[in-house]
PDB file of C-alpha atoms and ligand atoms in Angstrom:
ATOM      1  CA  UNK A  97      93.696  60.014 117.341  1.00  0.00           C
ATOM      2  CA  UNK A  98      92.395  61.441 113.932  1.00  0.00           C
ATOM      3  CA  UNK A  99      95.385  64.210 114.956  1.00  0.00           C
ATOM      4  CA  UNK A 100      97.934  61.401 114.914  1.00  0.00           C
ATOM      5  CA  UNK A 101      96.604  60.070 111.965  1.00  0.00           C
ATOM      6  CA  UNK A 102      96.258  63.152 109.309  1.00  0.00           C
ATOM      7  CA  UNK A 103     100.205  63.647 111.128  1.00  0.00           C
ATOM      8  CA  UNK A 104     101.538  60.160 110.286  1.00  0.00           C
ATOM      9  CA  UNK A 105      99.781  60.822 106.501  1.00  0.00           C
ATOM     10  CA  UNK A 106     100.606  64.205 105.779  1.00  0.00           C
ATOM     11  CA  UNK A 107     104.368  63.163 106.793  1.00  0.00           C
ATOM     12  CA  UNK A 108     104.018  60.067 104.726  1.00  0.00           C
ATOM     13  CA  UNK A 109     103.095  62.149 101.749  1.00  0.00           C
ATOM     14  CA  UNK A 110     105.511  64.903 102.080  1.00  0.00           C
ATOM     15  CA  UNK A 111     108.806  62.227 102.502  1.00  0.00           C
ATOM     16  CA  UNK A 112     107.393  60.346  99.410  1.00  0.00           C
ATOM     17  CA  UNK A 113     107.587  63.485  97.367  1.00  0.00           C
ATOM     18  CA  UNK A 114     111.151  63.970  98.892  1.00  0.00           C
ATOM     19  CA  UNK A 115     112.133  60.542  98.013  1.00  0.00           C
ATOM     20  CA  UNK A 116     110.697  60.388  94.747  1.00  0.00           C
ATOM     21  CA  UNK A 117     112.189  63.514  93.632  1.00  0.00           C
ATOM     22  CA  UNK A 118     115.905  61.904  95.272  1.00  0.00           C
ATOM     23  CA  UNK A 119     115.541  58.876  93.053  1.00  0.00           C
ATOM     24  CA  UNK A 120     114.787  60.917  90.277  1.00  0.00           C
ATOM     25  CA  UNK A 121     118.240  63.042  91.149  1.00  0.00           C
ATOM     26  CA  UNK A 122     119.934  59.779  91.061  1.00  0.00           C
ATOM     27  CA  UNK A 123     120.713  60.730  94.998  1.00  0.00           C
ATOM     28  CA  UNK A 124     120.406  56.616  95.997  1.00  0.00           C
ATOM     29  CA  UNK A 125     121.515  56.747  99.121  1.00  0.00           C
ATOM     30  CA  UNK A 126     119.528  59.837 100.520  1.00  0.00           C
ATOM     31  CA  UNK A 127     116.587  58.195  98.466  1.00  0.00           C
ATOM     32  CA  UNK A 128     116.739  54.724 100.350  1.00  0.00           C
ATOM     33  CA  UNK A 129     116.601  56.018 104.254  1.00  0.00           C
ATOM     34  CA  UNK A 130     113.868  58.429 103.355  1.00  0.00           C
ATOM     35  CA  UNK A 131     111.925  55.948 101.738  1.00  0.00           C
ATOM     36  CA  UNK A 132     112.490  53.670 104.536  1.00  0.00           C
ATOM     37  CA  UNK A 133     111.352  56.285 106.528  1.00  0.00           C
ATOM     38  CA  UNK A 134     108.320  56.375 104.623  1.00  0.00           C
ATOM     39  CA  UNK A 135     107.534  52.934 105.263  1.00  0.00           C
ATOM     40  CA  UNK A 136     107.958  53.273 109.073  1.00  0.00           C
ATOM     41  CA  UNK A 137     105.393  55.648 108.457  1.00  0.00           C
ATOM     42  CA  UNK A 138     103.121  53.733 106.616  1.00  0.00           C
ATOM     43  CA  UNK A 139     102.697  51.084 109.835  1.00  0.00           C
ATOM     44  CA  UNK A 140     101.846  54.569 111.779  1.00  0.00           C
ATOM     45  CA  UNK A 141      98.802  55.674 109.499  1.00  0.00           C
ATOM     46  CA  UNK A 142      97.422  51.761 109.478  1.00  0.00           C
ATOM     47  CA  UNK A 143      97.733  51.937 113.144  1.00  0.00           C
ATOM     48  CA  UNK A 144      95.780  55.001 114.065  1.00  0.00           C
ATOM     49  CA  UNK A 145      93.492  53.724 111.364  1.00  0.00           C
ATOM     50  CA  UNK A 146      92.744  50.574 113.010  1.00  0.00           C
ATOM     51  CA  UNK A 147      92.359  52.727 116.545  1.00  0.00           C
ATOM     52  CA  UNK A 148      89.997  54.948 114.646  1.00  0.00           C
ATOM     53  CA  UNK A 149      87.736  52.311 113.612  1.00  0.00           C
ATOM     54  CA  UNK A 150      87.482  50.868 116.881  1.00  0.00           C
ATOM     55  CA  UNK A 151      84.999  48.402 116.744  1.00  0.00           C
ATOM     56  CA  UNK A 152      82.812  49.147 113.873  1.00  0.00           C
ATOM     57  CA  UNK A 153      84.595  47.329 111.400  1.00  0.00           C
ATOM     58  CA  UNK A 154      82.371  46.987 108.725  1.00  0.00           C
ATOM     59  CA  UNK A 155      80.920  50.287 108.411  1.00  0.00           C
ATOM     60  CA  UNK A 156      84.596  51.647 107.625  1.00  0.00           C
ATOM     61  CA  UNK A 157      85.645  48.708 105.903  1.00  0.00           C
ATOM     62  CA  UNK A 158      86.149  51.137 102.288  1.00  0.00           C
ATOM     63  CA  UNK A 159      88.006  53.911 103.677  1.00  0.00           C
ATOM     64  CA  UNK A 160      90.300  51.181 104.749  1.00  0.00           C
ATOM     65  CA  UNK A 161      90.777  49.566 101.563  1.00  0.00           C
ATOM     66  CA  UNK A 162      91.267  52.730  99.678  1.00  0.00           C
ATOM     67  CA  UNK A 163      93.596  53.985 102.612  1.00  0.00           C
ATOM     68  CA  UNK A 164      95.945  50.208 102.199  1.00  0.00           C
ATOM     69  CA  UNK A 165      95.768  51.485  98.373  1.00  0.00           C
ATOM     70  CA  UNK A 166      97.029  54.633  98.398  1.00  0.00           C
ATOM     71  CA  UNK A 167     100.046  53.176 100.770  1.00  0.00           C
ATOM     72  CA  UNK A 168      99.987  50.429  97.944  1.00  0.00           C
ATOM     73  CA  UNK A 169     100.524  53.036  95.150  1.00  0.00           C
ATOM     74  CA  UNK A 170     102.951  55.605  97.067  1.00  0.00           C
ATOM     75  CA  UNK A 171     105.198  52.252  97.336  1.00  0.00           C
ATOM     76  CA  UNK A 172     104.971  51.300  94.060  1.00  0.00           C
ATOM     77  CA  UNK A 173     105.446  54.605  92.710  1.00  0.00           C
ATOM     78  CA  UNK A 174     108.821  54.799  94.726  1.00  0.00           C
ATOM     79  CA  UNK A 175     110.224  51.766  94.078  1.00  0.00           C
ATOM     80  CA  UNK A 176     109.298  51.501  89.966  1.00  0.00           C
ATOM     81  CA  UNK A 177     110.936  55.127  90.128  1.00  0.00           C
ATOM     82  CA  UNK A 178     114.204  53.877  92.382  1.00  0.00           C
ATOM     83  CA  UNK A 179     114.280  50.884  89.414  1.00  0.00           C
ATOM     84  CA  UNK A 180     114.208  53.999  86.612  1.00  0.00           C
ATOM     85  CA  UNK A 181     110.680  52.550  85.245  1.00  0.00           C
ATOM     86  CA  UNK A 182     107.677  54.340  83.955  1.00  0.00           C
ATOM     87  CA  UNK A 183     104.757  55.279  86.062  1.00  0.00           C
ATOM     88  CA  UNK A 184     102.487  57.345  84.480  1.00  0.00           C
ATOM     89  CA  UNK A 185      99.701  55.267  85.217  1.00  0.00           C
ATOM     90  CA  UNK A 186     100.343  54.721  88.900  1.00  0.00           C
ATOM     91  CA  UNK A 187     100.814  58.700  89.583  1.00  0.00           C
ATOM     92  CA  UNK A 188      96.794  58.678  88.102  1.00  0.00           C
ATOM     93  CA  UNK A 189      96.021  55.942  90.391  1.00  0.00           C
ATOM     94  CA  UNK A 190      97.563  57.230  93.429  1.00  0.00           C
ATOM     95  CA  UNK A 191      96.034  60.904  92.736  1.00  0.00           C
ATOM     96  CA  UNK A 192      92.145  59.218  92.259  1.00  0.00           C
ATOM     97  CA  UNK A 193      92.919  56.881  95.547  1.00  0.00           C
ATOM     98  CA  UNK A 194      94.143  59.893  97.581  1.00  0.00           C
ATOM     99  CA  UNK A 195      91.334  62.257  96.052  1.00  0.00           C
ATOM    100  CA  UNK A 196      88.688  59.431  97.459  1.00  0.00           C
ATOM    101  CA  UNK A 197      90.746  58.434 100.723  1.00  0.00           C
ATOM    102  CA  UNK A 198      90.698  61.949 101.676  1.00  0.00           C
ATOM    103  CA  UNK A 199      86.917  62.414 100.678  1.00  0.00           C
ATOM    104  CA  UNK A 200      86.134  59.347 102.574  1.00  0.00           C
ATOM    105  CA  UNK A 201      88.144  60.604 105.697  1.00  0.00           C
ATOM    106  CA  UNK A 202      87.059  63.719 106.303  1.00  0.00           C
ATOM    107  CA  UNK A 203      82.960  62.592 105.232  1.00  0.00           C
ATOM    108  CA  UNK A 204      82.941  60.070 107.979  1.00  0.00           C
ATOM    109  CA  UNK A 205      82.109  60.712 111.588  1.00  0.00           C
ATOM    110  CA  UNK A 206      85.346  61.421 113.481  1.00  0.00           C
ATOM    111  CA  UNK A 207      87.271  64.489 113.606  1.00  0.00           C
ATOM    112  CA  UNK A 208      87.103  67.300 110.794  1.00  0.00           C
ATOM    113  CA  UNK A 209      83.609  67.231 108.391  1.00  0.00           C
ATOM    114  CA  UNK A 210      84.031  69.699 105.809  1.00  0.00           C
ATOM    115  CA  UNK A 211      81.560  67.952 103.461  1.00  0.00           C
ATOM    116  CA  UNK A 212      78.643  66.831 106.123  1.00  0.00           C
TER     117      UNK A 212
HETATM  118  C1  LIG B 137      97.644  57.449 102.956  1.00  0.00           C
HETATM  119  C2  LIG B 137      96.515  56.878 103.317  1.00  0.00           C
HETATM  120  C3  LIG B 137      95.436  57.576 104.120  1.00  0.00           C
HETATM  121  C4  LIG B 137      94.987  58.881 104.066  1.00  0.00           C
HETATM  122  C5  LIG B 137      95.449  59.996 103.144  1.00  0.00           C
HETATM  123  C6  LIG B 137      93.922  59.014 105.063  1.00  0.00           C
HETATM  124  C7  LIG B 137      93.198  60.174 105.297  1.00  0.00           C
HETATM  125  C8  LIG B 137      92.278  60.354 106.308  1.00  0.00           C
HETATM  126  C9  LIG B 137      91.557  61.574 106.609  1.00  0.00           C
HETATM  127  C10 LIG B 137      91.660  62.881 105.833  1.00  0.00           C
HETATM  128  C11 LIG B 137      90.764  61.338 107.680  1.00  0.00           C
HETATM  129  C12 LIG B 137      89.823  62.337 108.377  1.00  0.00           C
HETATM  130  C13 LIG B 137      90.463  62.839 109.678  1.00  0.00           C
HETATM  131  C14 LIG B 137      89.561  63.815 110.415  1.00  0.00           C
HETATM  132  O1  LIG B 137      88.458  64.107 109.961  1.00  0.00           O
HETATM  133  O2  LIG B 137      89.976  64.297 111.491  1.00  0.00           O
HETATM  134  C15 LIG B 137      90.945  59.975 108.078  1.00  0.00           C
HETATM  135  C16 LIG B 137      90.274  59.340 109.101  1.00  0.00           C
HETATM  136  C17 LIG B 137      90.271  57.980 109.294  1.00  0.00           C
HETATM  137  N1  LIG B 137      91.102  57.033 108.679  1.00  0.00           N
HETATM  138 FE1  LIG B 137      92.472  57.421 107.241  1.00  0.00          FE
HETATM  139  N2  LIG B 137      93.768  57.805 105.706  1.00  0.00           N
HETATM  140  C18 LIG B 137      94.668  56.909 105.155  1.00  0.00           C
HETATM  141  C19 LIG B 137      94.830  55.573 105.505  1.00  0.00           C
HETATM  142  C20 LIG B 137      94.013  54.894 106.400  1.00  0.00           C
HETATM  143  C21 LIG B 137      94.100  53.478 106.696  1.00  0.00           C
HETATM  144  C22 LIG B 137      95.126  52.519 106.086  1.00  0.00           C
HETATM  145  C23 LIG B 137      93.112  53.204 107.594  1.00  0.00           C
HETATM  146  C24 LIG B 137      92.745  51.882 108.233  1.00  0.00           C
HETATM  147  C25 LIG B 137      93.618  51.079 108.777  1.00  0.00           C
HETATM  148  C26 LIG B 137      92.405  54.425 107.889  1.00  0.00           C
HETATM  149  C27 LIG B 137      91.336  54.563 108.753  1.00  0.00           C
HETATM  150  C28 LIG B 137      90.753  55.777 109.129  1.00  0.00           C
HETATM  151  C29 LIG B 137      89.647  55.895 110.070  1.00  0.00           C
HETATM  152  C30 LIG B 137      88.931  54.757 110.782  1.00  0.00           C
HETATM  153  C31 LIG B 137      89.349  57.271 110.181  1.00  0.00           C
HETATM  154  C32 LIG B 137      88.257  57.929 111.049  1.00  0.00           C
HETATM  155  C33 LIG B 137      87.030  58.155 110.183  1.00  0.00           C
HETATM  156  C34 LIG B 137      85.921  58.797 110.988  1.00  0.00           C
HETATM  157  O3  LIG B 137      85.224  58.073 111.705  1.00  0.00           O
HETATM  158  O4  LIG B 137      85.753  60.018 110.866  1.00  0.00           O
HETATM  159  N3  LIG B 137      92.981  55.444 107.141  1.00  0.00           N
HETATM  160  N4  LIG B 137      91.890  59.382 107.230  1.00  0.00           N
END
């Protein structure tokens, strides 16, 4: 499960890239499926979130809220940048959410522990 999980991110991140950078072309069209695509995704990492906490709820309850952040962000990011607004301050706010997310991730039991 943490397999499908760092899959359903990693994708996540690599289509918001693509999108944001399709917006920013002024490609609309191309921008809108893969950021729909992107949301699709977004239901994928909450899932395998939710079936890698299991049933100890509380314990993971801040890699969870940081996790629905980052999503948060990446969305916001997109859609201020589809609307040709600024968003300087949400690019430093997704980068310090993903920076922790990731920490928090790969420091807690499951899967890869690079940092225990
Ligand atoms: C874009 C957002 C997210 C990123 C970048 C991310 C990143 C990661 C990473 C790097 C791991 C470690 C995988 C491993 O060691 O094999 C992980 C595990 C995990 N993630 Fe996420 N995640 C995100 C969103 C979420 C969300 C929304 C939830 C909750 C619904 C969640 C719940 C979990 C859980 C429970 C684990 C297992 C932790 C453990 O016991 O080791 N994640 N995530």
């Amino acid at each position: 499960m943490t397999h499908m999980h760092i899959t359903a991110w990693a994708l996540a991140i690599i289509l918001f890239f693509v999108a944001n950078s399709l917006y920013k072309g002024g490609k609309t069209k191309p921008a809108k499926i893969t950021h729909m695509i992107t949301r699709v995704l977004y239901l994928a990492i909450i899932g395998t979130g939710f079936a890698l906490i299991g049933s100890s709820f509380g314990f993971y309850a801040v890699k969870l809220i940081v996790g629905i952040i980052v999503i948060g962000l990446m969305e916001m990011v997109l859609v201020r940048t589809s609307k040709g607004k600024s968003t300087g301050a949400l690019w430093i706010a997704f980068v310090i959410a993903f920076v922790v997310v990731l920490y928090l991730g790969l420091s807690l039991p499951q899967g890869f522990k690079p940092f225990a």
